[in-house]
Coordinates of C-alpha atoms and ligand atoms in Angstrom, one line a residue:
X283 CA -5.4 16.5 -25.6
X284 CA -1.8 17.6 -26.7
X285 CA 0.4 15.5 -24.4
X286 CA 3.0 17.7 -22.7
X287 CA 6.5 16.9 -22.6
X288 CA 7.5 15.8 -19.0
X289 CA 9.0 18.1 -16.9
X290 CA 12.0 17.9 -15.4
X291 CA 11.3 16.8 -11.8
X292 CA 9.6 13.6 -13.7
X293 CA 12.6 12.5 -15.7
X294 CA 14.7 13.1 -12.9
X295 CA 12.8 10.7 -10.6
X296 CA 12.7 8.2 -13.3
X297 CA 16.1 8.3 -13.6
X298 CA 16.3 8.1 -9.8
X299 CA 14.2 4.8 -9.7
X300 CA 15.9 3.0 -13.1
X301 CA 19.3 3.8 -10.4
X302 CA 17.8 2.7 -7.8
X303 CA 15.7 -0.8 -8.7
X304 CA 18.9 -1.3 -10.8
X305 CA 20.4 -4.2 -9.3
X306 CA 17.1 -6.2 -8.8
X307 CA 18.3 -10.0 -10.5
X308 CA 15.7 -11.5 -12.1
X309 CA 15.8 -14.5 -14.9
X310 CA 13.2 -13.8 -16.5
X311 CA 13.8 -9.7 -17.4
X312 CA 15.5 -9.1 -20.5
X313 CA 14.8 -5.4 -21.0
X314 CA 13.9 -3.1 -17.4
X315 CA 12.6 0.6 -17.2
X316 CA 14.2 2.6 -20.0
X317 CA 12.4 1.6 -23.4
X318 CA 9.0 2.1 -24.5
X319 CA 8.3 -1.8 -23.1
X320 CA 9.8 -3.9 -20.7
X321 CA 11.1 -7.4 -22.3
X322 CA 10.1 -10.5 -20.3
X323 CA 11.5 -14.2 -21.1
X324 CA 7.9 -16.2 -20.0
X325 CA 9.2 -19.6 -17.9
X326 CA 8.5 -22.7 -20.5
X327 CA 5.5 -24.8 -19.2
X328 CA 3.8 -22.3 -17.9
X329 CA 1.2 -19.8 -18.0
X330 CA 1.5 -15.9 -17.2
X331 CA -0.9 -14.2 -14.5
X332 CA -1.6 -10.6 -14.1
X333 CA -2.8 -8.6 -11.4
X334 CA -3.6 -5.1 -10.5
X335 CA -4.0 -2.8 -7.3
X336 CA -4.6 0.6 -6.9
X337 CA -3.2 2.6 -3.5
X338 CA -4.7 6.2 -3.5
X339 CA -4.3 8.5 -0.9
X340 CA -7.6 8.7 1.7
X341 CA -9.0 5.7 0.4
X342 CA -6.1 3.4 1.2
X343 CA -3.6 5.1 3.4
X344 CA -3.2 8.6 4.6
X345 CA -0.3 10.8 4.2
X346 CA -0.9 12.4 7.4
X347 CA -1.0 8.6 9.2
X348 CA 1.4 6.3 7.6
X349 CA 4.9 5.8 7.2
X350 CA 5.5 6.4 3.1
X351 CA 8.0 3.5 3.6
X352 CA 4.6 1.6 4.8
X353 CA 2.8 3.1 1.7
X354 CA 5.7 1.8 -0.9
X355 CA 5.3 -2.0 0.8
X356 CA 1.8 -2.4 1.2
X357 CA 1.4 -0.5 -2.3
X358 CA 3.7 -4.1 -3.7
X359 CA 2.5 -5.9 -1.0
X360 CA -1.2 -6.1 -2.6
X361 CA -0.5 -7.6 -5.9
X362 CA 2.2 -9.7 -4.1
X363 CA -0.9 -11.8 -1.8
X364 CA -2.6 -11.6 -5.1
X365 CA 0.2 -13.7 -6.6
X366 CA 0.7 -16.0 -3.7
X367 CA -3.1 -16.8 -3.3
X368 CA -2.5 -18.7 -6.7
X369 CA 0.8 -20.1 -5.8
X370 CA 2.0 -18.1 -8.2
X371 CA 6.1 -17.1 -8.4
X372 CA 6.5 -13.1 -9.4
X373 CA 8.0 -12.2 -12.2
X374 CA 8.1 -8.3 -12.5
X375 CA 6.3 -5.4 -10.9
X376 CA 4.4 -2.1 -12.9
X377 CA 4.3 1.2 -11.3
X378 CA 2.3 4.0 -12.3
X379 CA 2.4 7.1 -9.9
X380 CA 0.5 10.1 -9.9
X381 CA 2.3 12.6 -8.0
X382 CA 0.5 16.2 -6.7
X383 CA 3.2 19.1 -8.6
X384 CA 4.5 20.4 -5.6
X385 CA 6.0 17.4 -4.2
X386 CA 8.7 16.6 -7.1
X387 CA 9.2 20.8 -6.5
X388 CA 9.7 20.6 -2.5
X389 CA 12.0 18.7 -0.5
X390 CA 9.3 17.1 2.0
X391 CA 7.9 15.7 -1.3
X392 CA 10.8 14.8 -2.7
X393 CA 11.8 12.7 0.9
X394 CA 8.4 11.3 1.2
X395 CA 8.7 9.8 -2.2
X396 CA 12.4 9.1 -1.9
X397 CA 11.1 7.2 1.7
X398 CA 8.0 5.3 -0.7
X399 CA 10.2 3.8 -3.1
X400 CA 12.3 3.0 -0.6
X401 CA 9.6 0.8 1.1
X402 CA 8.7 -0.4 -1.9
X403 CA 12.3 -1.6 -3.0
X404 CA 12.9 -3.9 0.8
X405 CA 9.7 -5.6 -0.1
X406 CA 10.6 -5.8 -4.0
X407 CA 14.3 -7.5 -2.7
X408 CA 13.3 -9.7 -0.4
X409 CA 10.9 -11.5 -2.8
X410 CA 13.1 -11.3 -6.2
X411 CA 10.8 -9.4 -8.0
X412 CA 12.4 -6.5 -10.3
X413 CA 10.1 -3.2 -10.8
X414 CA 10.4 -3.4 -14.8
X415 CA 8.6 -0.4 -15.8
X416 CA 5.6 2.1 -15.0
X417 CA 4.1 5.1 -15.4
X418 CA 4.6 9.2 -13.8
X419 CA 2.4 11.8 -14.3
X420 CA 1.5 15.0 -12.3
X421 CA -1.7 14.3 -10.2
X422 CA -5.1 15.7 -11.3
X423 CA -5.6 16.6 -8.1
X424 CA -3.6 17.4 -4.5
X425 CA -3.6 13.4 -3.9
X426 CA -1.0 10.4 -4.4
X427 CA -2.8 8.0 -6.8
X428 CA -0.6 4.6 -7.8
X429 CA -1.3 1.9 -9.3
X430 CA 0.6 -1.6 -9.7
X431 CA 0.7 -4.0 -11.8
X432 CA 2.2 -7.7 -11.1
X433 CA 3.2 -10.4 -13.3
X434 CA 3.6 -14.0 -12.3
X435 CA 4.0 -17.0 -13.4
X436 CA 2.7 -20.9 -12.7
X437 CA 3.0 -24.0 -14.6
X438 CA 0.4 -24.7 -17.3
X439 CA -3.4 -25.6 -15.5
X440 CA -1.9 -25.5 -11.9
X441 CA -3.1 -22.0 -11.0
X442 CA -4.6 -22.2 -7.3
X443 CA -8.3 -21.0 -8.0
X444 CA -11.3 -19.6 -5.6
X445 CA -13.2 -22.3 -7.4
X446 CA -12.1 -25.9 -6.6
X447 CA -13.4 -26.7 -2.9
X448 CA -15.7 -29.8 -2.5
X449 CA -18.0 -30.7 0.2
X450 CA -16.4 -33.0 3.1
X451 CA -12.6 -30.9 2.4
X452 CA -11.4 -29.3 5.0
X453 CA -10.6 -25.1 5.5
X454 CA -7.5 -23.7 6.3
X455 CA -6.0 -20.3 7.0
X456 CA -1.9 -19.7 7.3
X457 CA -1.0 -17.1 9.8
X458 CA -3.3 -15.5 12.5
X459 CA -6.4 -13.2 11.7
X460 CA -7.3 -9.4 13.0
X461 CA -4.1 -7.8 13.6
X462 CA -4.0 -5.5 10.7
X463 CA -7.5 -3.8 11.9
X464 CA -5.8 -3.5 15.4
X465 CA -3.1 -2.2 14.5
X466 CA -5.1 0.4 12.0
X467 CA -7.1 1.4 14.7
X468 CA -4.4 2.3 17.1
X469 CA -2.7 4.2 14.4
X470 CA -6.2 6.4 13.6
X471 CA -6.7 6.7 17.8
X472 CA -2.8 8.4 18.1
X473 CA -3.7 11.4 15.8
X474 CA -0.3 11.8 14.3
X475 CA 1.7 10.0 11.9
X476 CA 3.6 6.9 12.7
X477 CA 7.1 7.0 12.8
X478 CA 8.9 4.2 10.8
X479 CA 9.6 1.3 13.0
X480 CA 13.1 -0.5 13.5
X481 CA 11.7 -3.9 12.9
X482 CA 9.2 -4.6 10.7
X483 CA 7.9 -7.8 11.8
X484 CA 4.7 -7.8 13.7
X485 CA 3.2 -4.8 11.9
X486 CA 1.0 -6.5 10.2
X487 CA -1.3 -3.1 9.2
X488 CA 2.1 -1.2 7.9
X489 CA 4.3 -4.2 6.6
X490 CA 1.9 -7.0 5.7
X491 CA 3.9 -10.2 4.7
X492 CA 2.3 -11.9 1.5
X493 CA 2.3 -15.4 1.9
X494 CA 4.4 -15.7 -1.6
X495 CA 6.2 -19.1 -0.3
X496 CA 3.9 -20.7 1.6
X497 CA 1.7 -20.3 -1.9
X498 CA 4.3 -21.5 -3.9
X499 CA 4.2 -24.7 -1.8
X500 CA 0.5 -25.4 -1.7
X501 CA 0.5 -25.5 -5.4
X502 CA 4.3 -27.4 -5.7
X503 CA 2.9 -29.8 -3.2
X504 CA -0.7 -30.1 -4.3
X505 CA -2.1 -29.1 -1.4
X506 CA -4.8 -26.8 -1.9
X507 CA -7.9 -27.7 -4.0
X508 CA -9.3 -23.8 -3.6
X509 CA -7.5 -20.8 -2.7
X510 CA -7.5 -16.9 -1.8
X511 CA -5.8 -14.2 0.1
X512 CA -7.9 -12.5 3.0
X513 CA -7.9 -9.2 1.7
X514 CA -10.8 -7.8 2.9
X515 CA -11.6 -10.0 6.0
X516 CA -12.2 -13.6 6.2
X517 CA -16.3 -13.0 6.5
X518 CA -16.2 -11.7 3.1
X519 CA -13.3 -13.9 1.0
X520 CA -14.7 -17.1 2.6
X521 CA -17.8 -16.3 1.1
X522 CA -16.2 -15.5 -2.6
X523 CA -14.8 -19.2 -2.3
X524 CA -18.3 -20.6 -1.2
X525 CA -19.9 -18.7 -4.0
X526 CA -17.2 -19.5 -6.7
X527 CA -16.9 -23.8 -5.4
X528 CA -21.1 -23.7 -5.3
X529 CA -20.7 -25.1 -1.8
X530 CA -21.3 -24.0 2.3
X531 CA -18.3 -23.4 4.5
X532 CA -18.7 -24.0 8.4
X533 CA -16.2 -22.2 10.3
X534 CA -15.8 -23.0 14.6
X535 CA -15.0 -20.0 16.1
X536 CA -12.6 -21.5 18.5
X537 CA -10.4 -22.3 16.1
X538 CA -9.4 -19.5 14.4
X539 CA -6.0 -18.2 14.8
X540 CA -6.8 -14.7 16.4
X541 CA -3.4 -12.0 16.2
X542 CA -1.8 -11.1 19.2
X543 CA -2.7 -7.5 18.9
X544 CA -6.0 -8.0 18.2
X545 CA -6.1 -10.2 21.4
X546 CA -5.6 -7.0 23.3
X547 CA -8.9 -5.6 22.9
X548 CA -10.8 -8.2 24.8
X549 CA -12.6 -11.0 23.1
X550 CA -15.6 -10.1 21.5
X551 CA -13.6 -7.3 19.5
X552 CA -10.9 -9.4 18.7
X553 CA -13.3 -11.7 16.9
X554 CA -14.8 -9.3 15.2
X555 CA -11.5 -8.1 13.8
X556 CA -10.5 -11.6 12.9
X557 CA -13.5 -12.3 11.0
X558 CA -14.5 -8.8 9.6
X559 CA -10.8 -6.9 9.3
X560 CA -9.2 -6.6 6.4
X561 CA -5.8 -6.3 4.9
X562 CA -4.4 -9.5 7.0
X563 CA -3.2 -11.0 3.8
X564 CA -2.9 -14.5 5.0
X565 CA -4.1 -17.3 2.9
X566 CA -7.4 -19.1 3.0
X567 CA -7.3 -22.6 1.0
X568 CA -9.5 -25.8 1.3
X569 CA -7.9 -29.5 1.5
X570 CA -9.7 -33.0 1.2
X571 CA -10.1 -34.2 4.6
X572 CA -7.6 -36.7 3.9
X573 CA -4.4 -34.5 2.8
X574 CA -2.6 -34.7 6.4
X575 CA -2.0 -30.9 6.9
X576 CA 1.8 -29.7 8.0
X577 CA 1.2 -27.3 11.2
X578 CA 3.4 -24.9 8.8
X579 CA 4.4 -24.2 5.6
X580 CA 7.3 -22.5 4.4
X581 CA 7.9 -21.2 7.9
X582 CA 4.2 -19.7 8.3
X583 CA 1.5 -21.5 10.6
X584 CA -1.7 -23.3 9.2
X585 CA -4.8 -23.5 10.8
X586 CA -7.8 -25.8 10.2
X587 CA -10.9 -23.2 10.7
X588 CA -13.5 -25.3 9.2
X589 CA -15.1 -27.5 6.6
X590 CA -16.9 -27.4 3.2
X591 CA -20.7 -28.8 3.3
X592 CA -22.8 -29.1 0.3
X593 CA -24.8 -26.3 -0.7
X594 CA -28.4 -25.9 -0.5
X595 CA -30.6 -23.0 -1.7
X596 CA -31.8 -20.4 0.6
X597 CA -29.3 -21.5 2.9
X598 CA -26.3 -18.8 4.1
X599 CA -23.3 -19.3 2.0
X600 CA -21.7 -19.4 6.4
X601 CA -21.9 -21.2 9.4
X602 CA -20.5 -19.8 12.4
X603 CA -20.3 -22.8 15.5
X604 CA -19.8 -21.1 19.2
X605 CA -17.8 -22.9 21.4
X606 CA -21.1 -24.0 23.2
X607 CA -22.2 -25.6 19.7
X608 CA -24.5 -23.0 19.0
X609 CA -24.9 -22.0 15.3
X610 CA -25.4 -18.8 13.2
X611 CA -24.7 -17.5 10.3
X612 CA -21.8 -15.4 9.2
X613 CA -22.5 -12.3 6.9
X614 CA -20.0 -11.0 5.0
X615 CA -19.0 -8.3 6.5
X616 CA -15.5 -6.7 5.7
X617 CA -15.1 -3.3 5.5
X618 CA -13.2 -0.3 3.9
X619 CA -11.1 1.6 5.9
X620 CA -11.2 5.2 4.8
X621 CA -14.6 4.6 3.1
X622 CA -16.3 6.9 5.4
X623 CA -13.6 9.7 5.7
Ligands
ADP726 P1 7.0 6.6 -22.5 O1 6.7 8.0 -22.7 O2 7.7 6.0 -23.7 O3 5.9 5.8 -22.0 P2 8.2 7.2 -20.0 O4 9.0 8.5 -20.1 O5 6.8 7.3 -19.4 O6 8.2 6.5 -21.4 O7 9.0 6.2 -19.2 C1 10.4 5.9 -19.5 C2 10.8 4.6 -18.8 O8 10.7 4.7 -17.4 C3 9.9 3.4 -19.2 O9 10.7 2.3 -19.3 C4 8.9 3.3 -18.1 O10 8.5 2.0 -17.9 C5 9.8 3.7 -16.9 N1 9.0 4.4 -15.8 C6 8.3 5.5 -15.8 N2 7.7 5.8 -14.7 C7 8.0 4.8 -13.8 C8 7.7 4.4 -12.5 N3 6.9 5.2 -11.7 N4 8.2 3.3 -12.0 C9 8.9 2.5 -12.8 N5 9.3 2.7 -14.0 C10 8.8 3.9 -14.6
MG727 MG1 4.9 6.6 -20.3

């Protein structure tokens, strides 16, 4: 197919966000949005990682729900935890956006994207990282579709992987567990669309906080023999790191770090959410027994959940132990938020 020259709104909005993501510093860009490629200097002594994250509209937020500053955050936030689950420093961010036609035409599309890249740009300053390039095209379809990319950058062989826990270590998470779920729900129950909040600590469903630092220093401090973000609930990414490592993870449910507003809902739920919800972006690592644990890192809480057993076959990859010592076995069970709407 012919490809059309772009219309006006779409040079006019990439002009907009080359103005805008402007004064992001950054060492390593040579060359931002503008060319046909972005220039990066790669840091010596060390390796390049790559990841990407789609946002689309009904799948993973809803227009008529969330903030678009909260759409432009968690849309960075993603690839961010993606980064700091490998103790990874971020070098650059990739946009590409596909936008329904009537929104660059009407000015309620023009705010809401306006209020997007706005979210995006708090989030993109407070961690250093320049938006270097992307992508804008007219949506197939009535919905927002976007896509990121995220460059970062680790020295040579350091990368924290899903795959290096041992039996006899001992599990960690950072943060506390089932707030984003809460805070989802609550936003679903009030049948409107949230306004944007003053402060954006403790939202941990609209303005997740990737654990970039606290990654950073697992991996600078050799900390963290395995690691991962919880992305789609700790039932489910604890058992990607026991099926990665080969091994069994037991988990006492007393001692994970349960969120304040998942606390609310009365304590069966708020366990469920801790172990189930996803979106919490906190990180999940494995230490020898002997490494003695700070009680934070770079200003975020750590947790010992658990510890790595050897695996045997036919055995669940997931111990759960009560509080009365009673033991059974955790299936992975995160879930998708829009999956069935
Ligand atoms: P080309 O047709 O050569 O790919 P484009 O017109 O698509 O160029 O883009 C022009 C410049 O604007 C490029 O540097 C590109 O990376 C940047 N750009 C386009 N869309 C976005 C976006 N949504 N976010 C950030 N940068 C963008
Ligand atoms: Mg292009």
């Amino acid at each position: 197919m012919k490809k059309s020259r772009k219309p006006m709104g779409e040079l006019a909005l990439i002009e907009q966000i080359r103005h805008d993501f402007a004064a992001s510093r950054s060492q390593t860009l040579t060359l931002g949005i503008g060319d046909d490629c972005a220039v990066l200097r790669s840091p010596t002594d060390s390796e390049v990682l790559v990841t990407t994250d789609f946002t689309l509209e009904n799948r993973h937020f809803r227009r008529d729900r969330h903030p678009p500053e909260s759409v432009g955050h968690r849309c960075l936030a993603r690839g961010l935890s993606d980064l700091a689950a490998m103790g990874a420093t971020p070098l650059a961010a990739f946009l590409s956006l596909a936008l329904p036609a009537d929104m660059l035409a009407n000015k309620s599309g023009q705010s809401w994207i306006s209020s997007f890249f706005s979210g995006l740009r708090s989030l993109a300053d407070l961690h250093n990282v320049p938006l270097a390039g992307g992508d804008t095209s007219q949506s197939p379809a009535n919905l927002i579709l976007a896509d990121i990319v995220l460059l970062g950058s680790a020295p040579k062989n350091k990368a924290l992987r899903r795959s290096g826990a041992h039996p006899g270590e001992a599990i960690y998470v950072t943060g506390q567990l089932g707030g984003a779920a809460a805070e989802l729900e609550a936003i679903l129950k009030r049948g409107r669309r949230t306004s944007t909040p003053v402060n954006l600590d403790n939202h941990p469903h609209l303005y997740p906080e990737p654990r970039i630092d606290t990654g950073e220093a697992l991996l600078r401090r050799n900390l963290a023999t395995a690691c991962l973000d919880i992305s789609d609930g700790l039932s489910t990414d604890l058992a990607h790191l026991c099926r990665a490592s080969a091994v069994h993870a037991e988990i006492e449910q007393s001692a994970i770090p349960i969120h304040p507003l998942a606390q609310k809902k009365g304590s069966m739920t708020a366990l469920k959410s801790a172990l189930h919800g996803g979106e919490d972006y906190e990180l999940l690592f494995t230490a020898p027994a002997s490494v003695r644990m700070p009680s934070s890192i770079a200003g975020v809480p750590v947790t010992r959940i658990g510890s790595i057993k050897p695996r045997r076959s036919g055995r669940p990859l997931i111990t759960l132990i009560a509080p009365d010592d009673t033991r059974t076995t955790l299936e992975p069970a995160g879930w998708e938020h829009f999956s069935h709407g």
